[in-house]
mmCIF file of C-alpha atoms in Angstrom:
data_model
loop_
_atom_site.group_PDB
_atom_site.id
_atom_site.type_symbol
_atom_site.label_atom_id
_atom_site.label_comp_id
_atom_site.label_asym_id
_atom_site.label_seq_id
_atom_site.Cartn_x
_atom_site.Cartn_y
_atom_site.Cartn_z
ATOM 1 C CA UNK X 1 -114.848 -27.513 21.832
ATOM 2 C CA UNK X 2 -116.730 -24.459 20.518
ATOM 3 C CA UNK X 3 -113.476 -22.624 19.750
ATOM 4 C CA UNK X 4 -112.619 -25.294 17.190
ATOM 5 C CA UNK X 5 -115.201 -23.819 14.826
ATOM 6 C CA UNK X 6 -112.595 -21.225 13.834
ATOM 7 C CA UNK X 7 -110.262 -23.754 12.179
ATOM 8 C CA UNK X 8 -109.858 -23.532 8.410
ATOM 9 C CA UNK X 9 -107.865 -25.396 5.778
ATOM 10 C CA UNK X 10 -106.711 -22.742 3.317
ATOM 11 C CA UNK X 11 -103.475 -21.435 1.859
ATOM 12 C CA UNK X 12 -100.250 -23.143 2.895
ATOM 13 C CA UNK X 13 -101.029 -23.088 6.609
ATOM 14 C CA UNK X 14 -98.418 -23.297 9.361
ATOM 15 C CA UNK X 15 -95.021 -24.193 7.952
ATOM 16 C CA UNK X 16 -93.061 -27.225 9.073
ATOM 17 C CA UNK X 17 -90.210 -24.906 10.068
ATOM 18 C CA UNK X 18 -92.520 -23.244 12.612
ATOM 19 C CA UNK X 19 -93.602 -26.621 13.932
ATOM 20 C CA UNK X 20 -90.035 -27.907 14.203
ATOM 21 C CA UNK X 21 -88.988 -24.970 16.382
ATOM 22 C CA UNK X 22 -91.883 -25.631 18.740
ATOM 23 C CA UNK X 23 -91.705 -29.427 18.691
ATOM 24 C CA UNK X 24 -88.030 -29.306 19.668
ATOM 25 C CA UNK X 25 -89.060 -28.085 23.112
ATOM 26 C CA UNK X 26 -92.702 -29.169 23.385
ATOM 27 C CA UNK X 27 -93.477 -31.158 26.577
ATOM 28 C CA UNK X 28 -94.635 -34.256 24.716
ATOM 29 C CA UNK X 29 -93.801 -37.771 25.866
ATOM 30 C CA UNK X 30 -92.203 -40.392 23.634
ATOM 31 C CA UNK X 31 -93.523 -43.945 23.496
ATOM 32 C CA UNK X 32 -92.424 -46.883 21.292
ATOM 33 C CA UNK X 33 -95.062 -48.684 19.265
ATOM 34 C CA UNK X 34 -94.704 -51.892 21.277
ATOM 35 C CA UNK X 35 -95.568 -50.068 24.494
ATOM 36 C CA UNK X 36 -98.381 -48.082 22.894
ATOM 37 C CA UNK X 37 -100.015 -51.264 21.586
ATOM 38 C CA UNK X 38 -99.386 -53.476 24.601
ATOM 39 C CA UNK X 39 -102.322 -55.793 25.244
ATOM 40 C CA UNK X 40 -103.923 -55.237 21.828
ATOM 41 C CA UNK X 41 -104.470 -58.223 19.559
ATOM 42 C CA UNK X 42 -105.075 -56.349 16.280
ATOM 43 C CA UNK X 43 -104.498 -52.890 14.857
ATOM 44 C CA UNK X 44 -107.331 -51.343 12.845
ATOM 45 C CA UNK X 45 -106.610 -48.167 10.871
ATOM 46 C CA UNK X 46 -109.695 -46.293 9.694
ATOM 47 C CA UNK X 47 -108.734 -44.084 6.757
ATOM 48 C CA UNK X 48 -111.139 -41.493 5.305
ATOM 49 C CA UNK X 49 -109.234 -41.333 1.989
ATOM 50 C CA UNK X 50 -106.529 -43.459 0.357
ATOM 51 C CA UNK X 51 -103.190 -41.985 1.591
ATOM 52 C CA UNK X 52 -104.453 -40.892 5.046
ATOM 53 C CA UNK X 53 -103.391 -44.269 6.443
ATOM 54 C CA UNK X 54 -99.823 -43.661 5.198
ATOM 55 C CA UNK X 55 -99.581 -40.041 6.321
ATOM 56 C CA UNK X 56 -100.883 -40.863 9.801
ATOM 57 C CA UNK X 57 -99.801 -44.390 10.710
ATOM 58 C CA UNK X 58 -97.025 -45.706 8.466
ATOM 59 C CA UNK X 59 -94.915 -46.389 11.547
ATOM 60 C CA UNK X 60 -97.697 -48.341 13.226
ATOM 61 C CA UNK X 61 -98.129 -50.509 10.133
ATOM 62 C CA UNK X 62 -94.415 -51.242 9.948
ATOM 63 C CA UNK X 63 -94.437 -52.250 13.598
ATOM 64 C CA UNK X 64 -97.330 -54.637 12.867
ATOM 65 C CA UNK X 65 -95.385 -56.249 10.035
ATOM 66 C CA UNK X 66 -92.209 -56.589 12.095
ATOM 67 C CA UNK X 67 -93.943 -57.970 15.193
ATOM 68 C CA UNK X 68 -96.548 -60.178 13.525
ATOM 69 C CA UNK X 69 -99.428 -58.142 14.934
ATOM 70 C CA UNK X 70 -102.468 -58.378 12.617
ATOM 71 C CA UNK X 71 -103.332 -55.130 10.854
ATOM 72 C CA UNK X 72 -106.569 -54.201 9.077
ATOM 73 C CA UNK X 73 -107.105 -50.989 7.118
ATOM 74 C CA UNK X 74 -110.702 -49.841 6.728
ATOM 75 C CA UNK X 75 -110.894 -47.491 3.727
ATOM 76 C CA UNK X 76 -113.946 -45.303 4.255
ATOM 77 C CA UNK X 77 -113.989 -43.675 0.791
ATOM 78 C CA UNK X 78 -112.075 -44.304 -2.416
ATOM 79 C CA UNK X 79 -111.075 -40.650 -2.811
ATOM 80 C CA UNK X 80 -112.948 -40.184 -6.080
ATOM 81 C CA UNK X 81 -113.752 -36.497 -5.454
ATOM 82 C CA UNK X 82 -110.170 -35.206 -5.229
ATOM 83 C CA UNK X 83 -110.053 -33.742 -8.785
ATOM 84 C CA UNK X 84 -113.348 -31.928 -9.490
ATOM 85 C CA UNK X 85 -113.784 -30.866 -13.118
ATOM 86 C CA UNK X 86 -110.724 -32.806 -14.279
ATOM 87 C CA UNK X 87 -110.526 -33.973 -17.881
ATOM 88 C CA UNK X 88 -107.631 -36.225 -16.906
ATOM 89 C CA UNK X 89 -109.447 -38.100 -14.142
ATOM 90 C CA UNK X 90 -113.069 -39.184 -13.971
ATOM 91 C CA UNK X 91 -114.387 -40.082 -10.509
ATOM 92 C CA UNK X 92 -114.416 -43.780 -11.453
ATOM 93 C CA UNK X 93 -110.835 -43.616 -12.718
ATOM 94 C CA UNK X 94 -109.749 -41.844 -9.531
ATOM 95 C CA UNK X 95 -111.437 -44.420 -7.309
ATOM 96 C CA UNK X 96 -109.668 -47.255 -9.120
ATOM 97 C CA UNK X 97 -106.325 -45.451 -9.164
ATOM 98 C CA UNK X 98 -106.418 -44.454 -5.509
ATOM 99 C CA UNK X 99 -107.383 -47.939 -4.346
ATOM 100 C CA UNK X 100 -104.518 -49.302 -6.435
ATOM 101 C CA UNK X 101 -102.097 -46.711 -5.008
ATOM 102 C CA UNK X 102 -103.173 -47.626 -1.483
ATOM 103 C CA UNK X 103 -102.612 -51.333 -2.147
ATOM 104 C CA UNK X 104 -99.127 -50.603 -3.507
ATOM 105 C CA UNK X 105 -98.249 -48.512 -0.453
ATOM 106 C CA UNK X 106 -99.542 -51.133 1.986
ATOM 107 C CA UNK X 107 -97.516 -53.810 0.201
ATOM 108 C CA UNK X 108 -94.379 -51.804 0.991
ATOM 109 C CA UNK X 109 -95.194 -51.226 4.666
ATOM 110 C CA UNK X 110 -97.283 -54.150 5.828
ATOM 111 C CA UNK X 111 -97.815 -56.762 3.104
ATOM 112 C CA UNK X 112 -99.672 -59.008 5.519
ATOM 113 C CA UNK X 113 -102.357 -56.417 6.199
ATOM 114 C CA UNK X 114 -105.999 -56.732 5.213
ATOM 115 C CA UNK X 115 -107.888 -53.867 3.552
ATOM 116 C CA UNK X 116 -111.656 -53.426 3.642
ATOM 117 C CA UNK X 117 -113.231 -50.934 1.220
ATOM 118 C CA UNK X 118 -116.489 -49.361 2.419
ATOM 119 C CA UNK X 119 -116.771 -47.044 -0.628
ATOM 120 C CA UNK X 120 -118.776 -44.358 1.136
ATOM 121 C CA UNK X 121 -118.987 -41.341 -1.226
ATOM 122 C CA UNK X 122 -115.927 -39.117 -0.985
ATOM 123 C CA UNK X 123 -116.803 -35.749 0.558
ATOM 124 C CA UNK X 124 -120.055 -37.091 2.010
ATOM 125 C CA UNK X 125 -118.915 -39.055 5.055
ATOM 126 C CA UNK X 126 -120.876 -36.777 7.388
ATOM 127 C CA UNK X 127 -124.077 -37.661 5.508
ATOM 128 C CA UNK X 128 -123.253 -41.370 5.896
ATOM 129 C CA UNK X 129 -121.891 -41.242 9.435
ATOM 130 C CA UNK X 130 -124.596 -43.506 10.947
ATOM 131 C CA UNK X 131 -123.863 -46.095 8.230
ATOM 132 C CA UNK X 132 -120.126 -45.849 8.936
ATOM 133 C CA UNK X 133 -120.626 -46.227 12.676
ATOM 134 C CA UNK X 134 -122.808 -49.293 12.115
ATOM 135 C CA UNK X 135 -120.193 -50.938 9.862
ATOM 136 C CA UNK X 136 -117.462 -50.210 12.407
ATOM 137 C CA UNK X 137 -119.506 -51.825 15.156
ATOM 138 C CA UNK X 138 -119.720 -54.958 12.991
ATOM 139 C CA UNK X 139 -116.005 -54.992 12.178
ATOM 140 C CA UNK X 140 -114.330 -54.004 15.456
ATOM 141 C CA UNK X 141 -113.411 -56.217 18.420
ATOM 142 C CA UNK X 142 -112.834 -55.278 22.072
ATOM 143 C CA UNK X 143 -109.130 -56.232 21.823
ATOM 144 C CA UNK X 144 -108.457 -53.905 18.855
ATOM 145 C CA UNK X 145 -106.320 -50.773 18.842
ATOM 146 C CA UNK X 146 -108.159 -48.403 16.493
ATOM 147 C CA UNK X 147 -106.408 -45.493 14.760
ATOM 148 C CA UNK X 148 -108.274 -42.715 12.959
ATOM 149 C CA UNK X 149 -107.963 -38.974 12.251
ATOM 150 C CA UNK X 150 -108.608 -36.673 15.199
ATOM 151 C CA UNK X 151 -112.322 -35.927 15.381
ATOM 152 C CA UNK X 152 -111.568 -32.163 15.181
ATOM 153 C CA UNK X 153 -108.997 -32.400 12.376
ATOM 154 C CA UNK X 154 -110.618 -29.708 10.221
ATOM 155 C CA UNK X 155 -111.554 -31.807 7.159
ATOM 156 C CA UNK X 156 -115.263 -32.832 7.227
ATOM 157 C CA UNK X 157 -114.576 -36.427 6.143
ATOM 158 C CA UNK X 158 -111.820 -36.752 8.752
ATOM 159 C CA UNK X 159 -114.025 -35.391 11.503
ATOM 160 C CA UNK X 160 -116.994 -37.605 10.630
ATOM 161 C CA UNK X 161 -114.663 -40.627 10.555
ATOM 162 C CA UNK X 162 -113.196 -39.685 13.930
ATOM 163 C CA UNK X 163 -116.614 -39.196 15.475
ATOM 164 C CA UNK X 164 -117.858 -42.534 14.124
ATOM 165 C CA UNK X 165 -114.756 -44.284 15.452
ATOM 166 C CA UNK X 166 -115.158 -42.655 18.865
ATOM 167 C CA UNK X 167 -118.755 -43.819 19.108
ATOM 168 C CA UNK X 168 -118.081 -47.341 17.818
ATOM 169 C CA UNK X 169 -115.056 -47.968 20.036
ATOM 170 C CA UNK X 170 -116.970 -46.718 23.082
ATOM 171 C CA UNK X 171 -119.674 -49.298 22.341
ATOM 172 C CA UNK X 172 -117.309 -52.173 21.511
ATOM 173 C CA UNK X 173 -114.634 -51.456 24.114
ATOM 174 C CA UNK X 174 -111.730 -51.084 21.650
ATOM 175 C CA UNK X 175 -108.862 -48.711 22.435
ATOM 176 C CA UNK X 176 -109.015 -45.528 20.349
ATOM 177 C CA UNK X 177 -106.031 -43.502 19.154
ATOM 178 C CA UNK X 178 -106.617 -40.315 17.164
ATOM 179 C CA UNK X 179 -104.045 -38.790 14.823
ATOM 180 C CA UNK X 180 -103.808 -35.133 13.743
ATOM 181 C CA UNK X 181 -103.384 -34.806 9.980
ATOM 182 C CA UNK X 182 -104.797 -31.488 8.722
ATOM 183 C CA UNK X 183 -104.486 -30.112 12.261
ATOM 184 C CA UNK X 184 -100.856 -29.293 11.427
ATOM 185 C CA UNK X 185 -102.159 -26.994 8.692
ATOM 186 C CA UNK X 186 -104.657 -24.792 10.548
ATOM 187 C CA UNK X 187 -103.260 -24.951 14.087
ATOM 188 C CA UNK X 188 -100.290 -22.950 15.363
ATOM 189 C CA UNK X 189 -97.553 -24.060 17.778
ATOM 190 C CA UNK X 190 -98.977 -24.368 21.283
ATOM 191 C CA UNK X 191 -102.514 -23.899 19.929
ATOM 192 C CA UNK X 192 -104.962 -24.176 22.834
ATOM 193 C CA UNK X 193 -107.562 -25.730 20.542
ATOM 194 C CA UNK X 194 -105.445 -28.915 20.364
ATOM 195 C CA UNK X 195 -105.273 -31.302 23.373
ATOM 196 C CA UNK X 196 -101.478 -31.477 23.479
ATOM 197 C CA UNK X 197 -101.662 -33.031 26.957
ATOM 198 C CA UNK X 198 -102.987 -36.199 25.269
ATOM 199 C CA UNK X 199 -100.257 -36.245 22.600
ATOM 200 C CA UNK X 200 -97.303 -38.626 22.461
ATOM 201 C CA UNK X 201 -94.575 -39.113 19.885
ATOM 202 C CA UNK X 202 -93.986 -42.532 18.406
ATOM 203 C CA UNK X 203 -90.452 -42.526 16.988
ATOM 204 C CA UNK X 204 -89.598 -43.747 13.492
ATOM 205 C CA UNK X 205 -86.193 -45.190 12.663
ATOM 206 C CA UNK X 206 -84.370 -43.905 9.586
ATOM 207 C CA UNK X 207 -85.426 -47.046 7.709
ATOM 208 C CA UNK X 208 -89.056 -46.657 8.783
ATOM 209 C CA UNK X 209 -89.116 -43.033 7.639
ATOM 210 C CA UNK X 210 -87.560 -44.000 4.300
ATOM 211 C CA UNK X 211 -90.235 -46.640 3.822
ATOM 212 C CA UNK X 212 -92.956 -44.146 4.744
ATOM 213 C CA UNK X 213 -91.635 -41.718 2.115
ATOM 214 C CA UNK X 214 -91.490 -44.526 -0.452
ATOM 215 C CA UNK X 215 -95.047 -45.600 0.365
ATOM 216 C CA UNK X 216 -96.311 -42.030 0.009
ATOM 217 C CA UNK X 217 -94.658 -41.795 -3.415
ATOM 218 C CA UNK X 218 -97.136 -44.434 -4.634
ATOM 219 C CA UNK X 219 -99.910 -41.817 -4.581
ATOM 220 C CA UNK X 220 -99.053 -40.185 -7.879
ATOM 221 C CA UNK X 221 -102.629 -39.007 -8.388
ATOM 222 C CA UNK X 222 -102.240 -36.813 -5.317
ATOM 223 C CA UNK X 223 -98.602 -35.759 -5.723
ATOM 224 C CA UNK X 224 -98.722 -34.495 -9.319
ATOM 225 C CA UNK X 225 -100.528 -31.405 -10.673
ATOM 226 C CA UNK X 226 -103.524 -31.749 -12.961
ATOM 227 C CA UNK X 227 -102.718 -30.090 -16.306
ATOM 228 C CA UNK X 228 -106.352 -30.340 -17.439
ATOM 229 C CA UNK X 229 -107.498 -27.940 -14.704
ATOM 230 C CA UNK X 230 -104.272 -26.105 -13.935
ATOM 231 C CA UNK X 231 -104.572 -27.090 -10.275
ATOM 232 C CA UNK X 232 -101.501 -27.856 -8.216
ATOM 233 C CA UNK X 233 -100.930 -31.235 -6.569
ATOM 234 C CA UNK X 234 -103.415 -32.193 -3.860
ATOM 235 C CA UNK X 235 -100.456 -33.037 -1.605
ATOM 236 C CA UNK X 236 -97.701 -30.483 -2.298
ATOM 237 C CA UNK X 237 -94.346 -30.794 -0.569
ATOM 238 C CA UNK X 238 -95.135 -28.089 1.987
ATOM 239 C CA UNK X 239 -98.115 -30.199 3.142
ATOM 240 C CA UNK X 240 -96.395 -33.595 3.231
ATOM 241 C CA UNK X 241 -93.378 -32.124 5.077
ATOM 242 C CA UNK X 242 -95.520 -31.798 8.209
ATOM 243 C CA UNK X 243 -96.201 -35.534 8.197
ATOM 244 C CA UNK X 244 -92.826 -36.922 7.135
ATOM 245 C CA UNK X 245 -90.988 -36.428 10.430
ATOM 246 C CA UNK X 246 -88.943 -39.009 12.293
ATOM 247 C CA UNK X 247 -91.914 -39.521 14.636
ATOM 248 C CA UNK X 248 -95.705 -39.703 14.443
ATOM 249 C CA UNK X 249 -97.895 -37.803 16.904
ATOM 250 C CA UNK X 250 -100.793 -39.710 18.407
ATOM 251 C CA UNK X 251 -103.553 -38.526 20.751
ATOM 252 C CA UNK X 252 -104.532 -41.100 23.342
#
């Protein structure tokens, strides 16, 4: 995967309009959640930052709630480093706010889910990757379906989380599903750096997509600009558009 070193997260990236044109004819299979999760006894979603679990797997969580399948979210960090230099948000205030936002979003999608906070320092998951892998080995079971960001997603915390999940699930025997999140930003349609042959679409009903949008709206700290620094929102509309489709793409 040497060619993946060229990926960067900068600017506005590849627009959703470009992706839609390509996705309309991309040779990608479609699979319902029930079929994807057949034989699994629990879903575990490993989220590097509060909101990644919603952007990547809101449909999976809603399926868990509707079908009675247990769901556990493992929050790797509390997202306290998202507003450097802010006079509006201290790191402690951000950690509390983002954990609260995540709880509100989960209550909308899968109120029966469990959330486990590891509180690894935001932006430093690579430095704590052995610790994360060890905790995952303690928490995972062989009958779990584990969802995490793709291990080559482009964001260091996402990649370290994906790598730790890949190692832990290989040891435990859990099924691993990886989800592109920032990949949609730096990649281009048909990009040979992405293993599209492993990708499937999991459709979302109109109601499921509405609930996903509502859950994402809970993350006000990420959706609003910071007047104290003059910085735009962490998650502007052009970024969220790539993850608010009527399907979620999963690598298996």
